[in-house]
Short mmCIF file of C-alpha atoms in Angstrom, two decimals:
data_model
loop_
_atom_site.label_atom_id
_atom_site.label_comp_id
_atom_site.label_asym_id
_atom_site.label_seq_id
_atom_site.Cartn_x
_atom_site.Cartn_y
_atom_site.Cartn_z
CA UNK A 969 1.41 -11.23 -23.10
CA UNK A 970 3.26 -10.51 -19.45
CA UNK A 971 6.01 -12.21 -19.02
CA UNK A 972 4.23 -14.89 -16.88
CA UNK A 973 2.06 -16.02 -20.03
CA UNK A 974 -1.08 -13.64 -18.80
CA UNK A 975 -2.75 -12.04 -21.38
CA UNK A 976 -1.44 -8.30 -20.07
CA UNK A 977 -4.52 -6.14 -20.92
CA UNK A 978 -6.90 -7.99 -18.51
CA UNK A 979 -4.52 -7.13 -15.92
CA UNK A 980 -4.51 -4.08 -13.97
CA UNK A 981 -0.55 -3.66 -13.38
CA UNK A 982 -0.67 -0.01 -12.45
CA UNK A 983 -2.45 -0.35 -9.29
CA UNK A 984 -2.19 -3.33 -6.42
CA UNK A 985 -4.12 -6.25 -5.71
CA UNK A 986 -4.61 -7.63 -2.44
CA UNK A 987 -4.07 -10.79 -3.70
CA UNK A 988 -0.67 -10.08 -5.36
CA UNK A 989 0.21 -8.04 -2.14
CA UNK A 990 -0.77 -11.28 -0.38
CA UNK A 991 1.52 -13.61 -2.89
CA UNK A 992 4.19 -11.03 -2.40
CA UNK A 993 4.71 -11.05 1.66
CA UNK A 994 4.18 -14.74 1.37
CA UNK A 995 7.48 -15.10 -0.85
CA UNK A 996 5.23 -15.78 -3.92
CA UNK A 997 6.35 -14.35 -7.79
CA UNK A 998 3.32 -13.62 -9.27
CA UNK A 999 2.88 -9.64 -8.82
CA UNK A 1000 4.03 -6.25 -10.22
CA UNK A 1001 5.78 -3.25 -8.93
CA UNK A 1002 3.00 -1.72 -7.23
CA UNK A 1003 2.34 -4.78 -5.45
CA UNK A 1004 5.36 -5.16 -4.43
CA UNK A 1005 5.79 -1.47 -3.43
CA UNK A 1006 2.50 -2.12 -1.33
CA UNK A 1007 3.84 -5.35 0.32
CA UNK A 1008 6.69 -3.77 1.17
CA UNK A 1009 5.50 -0.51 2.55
CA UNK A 1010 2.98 -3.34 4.63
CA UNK A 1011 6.12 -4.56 6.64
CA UNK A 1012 7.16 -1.94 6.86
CA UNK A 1013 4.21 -0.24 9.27
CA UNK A 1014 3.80 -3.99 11.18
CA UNK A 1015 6.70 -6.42 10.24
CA UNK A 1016 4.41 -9.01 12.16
CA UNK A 1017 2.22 -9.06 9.11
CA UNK A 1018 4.69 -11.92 7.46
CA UNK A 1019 3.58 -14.42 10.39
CA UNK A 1020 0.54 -13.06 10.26
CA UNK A 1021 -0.27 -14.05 6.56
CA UNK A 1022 1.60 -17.28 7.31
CA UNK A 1023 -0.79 -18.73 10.28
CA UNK A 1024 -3.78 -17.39 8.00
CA UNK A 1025 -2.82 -19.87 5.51
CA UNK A 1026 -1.90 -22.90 8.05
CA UNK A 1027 -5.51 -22.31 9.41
CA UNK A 1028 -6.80 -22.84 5.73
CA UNK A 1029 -5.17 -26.21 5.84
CA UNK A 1030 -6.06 -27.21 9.63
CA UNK A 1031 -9.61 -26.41 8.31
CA UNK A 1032 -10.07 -28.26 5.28
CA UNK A 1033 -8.25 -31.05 6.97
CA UNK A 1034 -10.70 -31.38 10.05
CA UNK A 1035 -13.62 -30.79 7.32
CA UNK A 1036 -12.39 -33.58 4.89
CA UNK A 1037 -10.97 -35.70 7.96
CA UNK A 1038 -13.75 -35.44 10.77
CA UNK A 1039 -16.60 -33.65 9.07
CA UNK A 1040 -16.65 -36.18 6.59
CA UNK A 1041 -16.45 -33.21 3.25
CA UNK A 1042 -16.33 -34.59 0.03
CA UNK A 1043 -16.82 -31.47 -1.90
CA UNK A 1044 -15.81 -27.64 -0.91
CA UNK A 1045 -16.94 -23.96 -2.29
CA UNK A 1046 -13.44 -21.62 -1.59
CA UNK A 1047 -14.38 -18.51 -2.17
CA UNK A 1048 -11.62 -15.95 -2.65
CA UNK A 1049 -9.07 -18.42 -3.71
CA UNK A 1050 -6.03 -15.84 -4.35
CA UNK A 1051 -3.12 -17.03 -6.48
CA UNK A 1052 -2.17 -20.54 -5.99
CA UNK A 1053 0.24 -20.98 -3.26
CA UNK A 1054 0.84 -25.37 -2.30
CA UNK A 1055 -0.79 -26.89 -0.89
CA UNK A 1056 -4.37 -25.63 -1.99
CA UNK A 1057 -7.82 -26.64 -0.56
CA UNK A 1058 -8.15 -29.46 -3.26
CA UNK A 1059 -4.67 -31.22 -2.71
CA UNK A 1060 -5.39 -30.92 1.07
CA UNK A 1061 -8.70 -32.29 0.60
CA UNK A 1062 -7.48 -34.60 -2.05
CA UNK A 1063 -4.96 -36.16 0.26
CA UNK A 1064 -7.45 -37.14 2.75
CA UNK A 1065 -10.10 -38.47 0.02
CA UNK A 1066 -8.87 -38.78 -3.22
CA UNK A 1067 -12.24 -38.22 -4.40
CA UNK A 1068 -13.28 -34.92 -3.00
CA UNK A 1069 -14.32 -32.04 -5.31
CA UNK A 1070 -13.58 -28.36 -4.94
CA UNK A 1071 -14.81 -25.08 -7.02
CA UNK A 1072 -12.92 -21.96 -6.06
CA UNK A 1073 -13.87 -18.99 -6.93
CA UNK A 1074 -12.04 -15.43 -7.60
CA UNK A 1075 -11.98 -12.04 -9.65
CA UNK A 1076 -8.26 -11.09 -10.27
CA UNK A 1077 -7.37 -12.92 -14.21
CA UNK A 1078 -4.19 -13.52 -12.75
CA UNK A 1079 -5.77 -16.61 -10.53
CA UNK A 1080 -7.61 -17.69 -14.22
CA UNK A 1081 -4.72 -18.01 -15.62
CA UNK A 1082 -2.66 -19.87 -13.34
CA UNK A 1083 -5.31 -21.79 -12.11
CA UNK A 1084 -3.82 -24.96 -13.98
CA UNK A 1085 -2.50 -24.97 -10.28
CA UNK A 1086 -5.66 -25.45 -9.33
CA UNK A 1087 -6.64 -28.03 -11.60
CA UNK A 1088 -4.14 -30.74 -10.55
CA UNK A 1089 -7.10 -33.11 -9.44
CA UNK A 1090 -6.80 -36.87 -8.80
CA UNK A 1091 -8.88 -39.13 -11.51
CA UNK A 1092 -11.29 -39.46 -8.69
CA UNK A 1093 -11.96 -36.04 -7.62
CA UNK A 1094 -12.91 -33.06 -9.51
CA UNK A 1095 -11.63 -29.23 -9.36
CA UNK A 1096 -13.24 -26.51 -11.38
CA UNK A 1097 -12.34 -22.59 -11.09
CA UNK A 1098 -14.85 -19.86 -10.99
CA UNK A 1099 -14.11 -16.18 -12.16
CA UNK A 1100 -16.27 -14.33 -10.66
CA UNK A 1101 -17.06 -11.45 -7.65
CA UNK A 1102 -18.17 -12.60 -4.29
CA UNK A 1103 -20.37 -10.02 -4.46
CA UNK A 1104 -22.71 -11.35 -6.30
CA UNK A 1105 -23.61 -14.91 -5.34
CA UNK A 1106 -26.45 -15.89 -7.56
CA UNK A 1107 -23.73 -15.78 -10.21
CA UNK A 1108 -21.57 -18.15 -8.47
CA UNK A 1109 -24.38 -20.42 -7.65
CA UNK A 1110 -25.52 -20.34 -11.29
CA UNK A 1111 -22.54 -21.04 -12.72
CA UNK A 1112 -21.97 -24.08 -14.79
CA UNK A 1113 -19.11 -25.23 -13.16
CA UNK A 1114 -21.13 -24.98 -9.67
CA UNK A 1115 -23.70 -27.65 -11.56
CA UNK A 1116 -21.46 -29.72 -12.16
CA UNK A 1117 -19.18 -30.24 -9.54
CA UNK A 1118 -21.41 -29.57 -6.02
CA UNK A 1119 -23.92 -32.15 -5.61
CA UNK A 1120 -26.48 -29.89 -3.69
CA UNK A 1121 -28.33 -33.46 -2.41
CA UNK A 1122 -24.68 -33.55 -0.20
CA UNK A 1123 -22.80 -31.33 2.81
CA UNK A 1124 -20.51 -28.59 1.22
CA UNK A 1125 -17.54 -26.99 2.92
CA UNK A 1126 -17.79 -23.20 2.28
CA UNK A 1127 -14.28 -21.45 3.04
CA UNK A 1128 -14.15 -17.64 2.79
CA UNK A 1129 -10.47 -17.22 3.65
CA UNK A 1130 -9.37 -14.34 4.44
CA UNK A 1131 -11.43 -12.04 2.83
CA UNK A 1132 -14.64 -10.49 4.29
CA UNK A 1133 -12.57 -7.52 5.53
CA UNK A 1134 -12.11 -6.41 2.00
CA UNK A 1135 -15.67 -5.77 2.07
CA UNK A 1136 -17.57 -2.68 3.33
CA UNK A 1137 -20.18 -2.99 5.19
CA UNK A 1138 -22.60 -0.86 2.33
CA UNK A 1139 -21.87 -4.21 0.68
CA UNK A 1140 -23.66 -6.20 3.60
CA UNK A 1141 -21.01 -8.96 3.68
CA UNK A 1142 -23.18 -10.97 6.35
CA UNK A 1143 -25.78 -10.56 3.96
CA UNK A 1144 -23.27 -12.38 0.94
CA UNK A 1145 -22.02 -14.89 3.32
CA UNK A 1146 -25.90 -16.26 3.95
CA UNK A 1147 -26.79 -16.06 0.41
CA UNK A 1148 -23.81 -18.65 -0.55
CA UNK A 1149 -24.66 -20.96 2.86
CA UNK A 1150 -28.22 -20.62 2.56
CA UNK A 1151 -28.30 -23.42 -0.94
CA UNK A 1152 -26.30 -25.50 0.88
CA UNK A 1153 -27.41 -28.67 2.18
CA UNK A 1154 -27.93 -29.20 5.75
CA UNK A 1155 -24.92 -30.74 7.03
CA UNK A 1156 -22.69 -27.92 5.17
CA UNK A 1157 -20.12 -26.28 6.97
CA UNK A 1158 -19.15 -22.66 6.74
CA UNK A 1159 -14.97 -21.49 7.69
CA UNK A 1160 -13.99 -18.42 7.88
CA UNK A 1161 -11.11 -16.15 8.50
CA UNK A 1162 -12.11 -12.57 9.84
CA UNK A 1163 -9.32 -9.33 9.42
CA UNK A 1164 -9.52 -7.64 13.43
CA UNK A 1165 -7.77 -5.17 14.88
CA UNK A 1166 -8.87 -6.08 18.20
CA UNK A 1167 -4.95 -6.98 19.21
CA UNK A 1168 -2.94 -5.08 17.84
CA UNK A 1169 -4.80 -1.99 17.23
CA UNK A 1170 -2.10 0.98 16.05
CA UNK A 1171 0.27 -1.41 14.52
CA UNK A 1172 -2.82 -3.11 12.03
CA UNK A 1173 -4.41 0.29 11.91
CA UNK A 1174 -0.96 1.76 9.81
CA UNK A 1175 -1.79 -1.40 7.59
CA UNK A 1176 -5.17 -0.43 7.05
CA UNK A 1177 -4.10 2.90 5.73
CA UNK A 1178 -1.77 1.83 3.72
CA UNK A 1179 -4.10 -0.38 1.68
CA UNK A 1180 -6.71 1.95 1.88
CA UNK A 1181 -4.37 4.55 0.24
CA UNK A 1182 -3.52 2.08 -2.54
CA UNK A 1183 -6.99 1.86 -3.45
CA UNK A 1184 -7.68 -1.24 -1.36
CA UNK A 1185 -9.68 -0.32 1.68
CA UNK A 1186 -10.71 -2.59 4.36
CA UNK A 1187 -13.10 -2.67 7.30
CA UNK A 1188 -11.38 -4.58 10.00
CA UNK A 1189 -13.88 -6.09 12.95
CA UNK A 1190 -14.26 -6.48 16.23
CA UNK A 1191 -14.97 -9.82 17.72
CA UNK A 1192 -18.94 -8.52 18.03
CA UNK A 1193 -18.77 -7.54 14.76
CA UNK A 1194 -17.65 -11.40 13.27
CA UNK A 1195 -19.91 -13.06 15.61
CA UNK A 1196 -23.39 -12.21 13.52
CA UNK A 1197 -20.90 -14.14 10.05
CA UNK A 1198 -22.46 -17.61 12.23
CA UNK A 1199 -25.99 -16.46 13.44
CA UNK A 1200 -28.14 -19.67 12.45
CA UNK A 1201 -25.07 -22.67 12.41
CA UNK A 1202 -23.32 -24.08 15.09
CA UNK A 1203 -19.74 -23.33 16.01
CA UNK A 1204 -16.89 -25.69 16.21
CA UNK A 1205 -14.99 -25.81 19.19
CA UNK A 1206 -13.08 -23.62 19.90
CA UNK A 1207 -14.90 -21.21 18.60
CA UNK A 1208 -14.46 -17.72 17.21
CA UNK A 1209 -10.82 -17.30 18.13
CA UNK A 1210 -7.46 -16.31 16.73
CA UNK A 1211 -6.35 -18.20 13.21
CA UNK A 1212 -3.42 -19.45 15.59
CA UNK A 1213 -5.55 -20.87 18.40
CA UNK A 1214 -8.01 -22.65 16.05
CA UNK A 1215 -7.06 -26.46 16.85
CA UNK A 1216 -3.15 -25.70 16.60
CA UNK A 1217 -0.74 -28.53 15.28
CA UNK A 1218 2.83 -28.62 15.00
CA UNK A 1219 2.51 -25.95 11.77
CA UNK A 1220 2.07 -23.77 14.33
CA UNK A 1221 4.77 -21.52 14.90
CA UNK A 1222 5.19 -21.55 18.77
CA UNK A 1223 6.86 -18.32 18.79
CA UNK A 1224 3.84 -16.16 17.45
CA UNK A 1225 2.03 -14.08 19.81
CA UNK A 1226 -1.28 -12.95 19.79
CA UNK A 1227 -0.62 -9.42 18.62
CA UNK A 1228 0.78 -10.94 15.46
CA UNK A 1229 -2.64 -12.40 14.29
CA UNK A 1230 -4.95 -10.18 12.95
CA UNK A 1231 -7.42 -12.54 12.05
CA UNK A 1232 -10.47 -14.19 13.60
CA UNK A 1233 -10.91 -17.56 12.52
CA UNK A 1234 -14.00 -20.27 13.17
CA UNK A 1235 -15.69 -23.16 11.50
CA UNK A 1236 -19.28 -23.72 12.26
CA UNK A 1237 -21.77 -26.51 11.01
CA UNK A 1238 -25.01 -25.60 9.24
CA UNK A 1239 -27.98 -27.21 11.28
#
């Protein structure tokens, strides 16, 4: 066992994870030396990559507030959960309607086992956690916890945070994203958050190769290239625009610029 209370050979502690690199910059304890190394060798190349990561997560919670809030959610699919950092999709969700339900879903054991942070439901609601590869939807959608915590007979929030850039496109990521919407009930909503290098090109580009040369490459995209992600549903207003510029509140740090953000961000509602 790690010191955490992980059981150590399901983890891979030589190499990083972009989710532990994530947890890292964020201020997060739950990573290794080579995560760490990576994190650090991230600000490095683009120091802005700390706001960055911040305003990707107060987008996560601007969305699943408008989708539990105005949308009317009562039950959300996050896909690519990462290591619980407060407050998560549920407790958002939860705070609006004590009874909503959430299933995340992610492949690193480290989220398994600390997902008792994920777990902190109210009696009314419901979370369940889903190890498993994005990759390969059917398996999500067959899952048992799927069955029995999405009621397929009523609208589903879909959130893939943060995470379609870690896909290549031999992977057909558009492809993945319609094979988890397409179950979903009419009435679902799909959020995303996109990786771009369409504003900060040479800066983001060094981060690119530094995660590619840690084994984690990544296939940043142009704002063409994230609009076919909502071919068939209808966008939310604003749009497809930067995390920061989706529906800003006072989370919002007024003194980030655009070529801090990195990330595309849009929620759009399946017809």
């Amino acid at each position: 066992m790690s010191e955490n209370g992980w059981t150590a050979d399901r983890i891979d502690t030589r190499n990083p994870h972009p989710a532990r690199v994530y947890d890292c910059i964020l201020g997060g304890k739950d990573y290794y030396p080579p995560d760490k190394e990576a994190a650090d060798a991230m600000v490095d190349v683009w120091p802005a990559i700390v706001p960055h990561m911040r305003e990707n997560r107060k987008f996560m919670h601007r969305v699943t507030r408008f989708l539990a809030q105005e949308a009317g959610i009562r039950q959300f699919l996050d896909i690519g959960t990462g290591i619980p950092t407060r407050p998560n999709v549920h407790e958002v969700a939860q705070s609006i309607t004590p009874r909503s339900r959430v299933v995340y879903v992610d492949n690193d054991p480290i989220v398994l086992t600390l997902s008792e942070g994920l777990s902190s439901s109210t009696p009314e609601g419901r979370t369940e956690y889903i190890e498993a590869d994005m990759r390969d939807p059917a398996a999500i959608l067959a899952s048992a916890q799927f069955a029995e915590t999405i009621d397929l007979s009523q609208p589903v929030g879909l959130t893939i945070i943060a995470m379609v850039h870690l896909v290549m496109d031999d992977a057909d990521p558009v492809g993945i994203v319609r094979r988890l919407l397409d179950p979903l009930p009419s009435g679902s909503y799909l959020a995303m958050s996109i990786g771009t290098a369409d504003f900060a090109p040479e800066e983001v580009g060094r981060v690119g190769r530094e995660y590619a040369a840690r084994g984690m490459p990544m296939r940043l995209r142009t704002l063409a290239e994230a609009r076919p992600y909502f071919e068939g549903v209808e966008l939310v207003d604003p749009g497809i625009v930067q995390v920061h510029r989706w529906r800003p509140d006072g989370d919002v740090d007024p003194a980030v610029t655009d070529d801090q953000i990195a990330m595309y961000g849009a929620v759009a509602r399946k017809p």
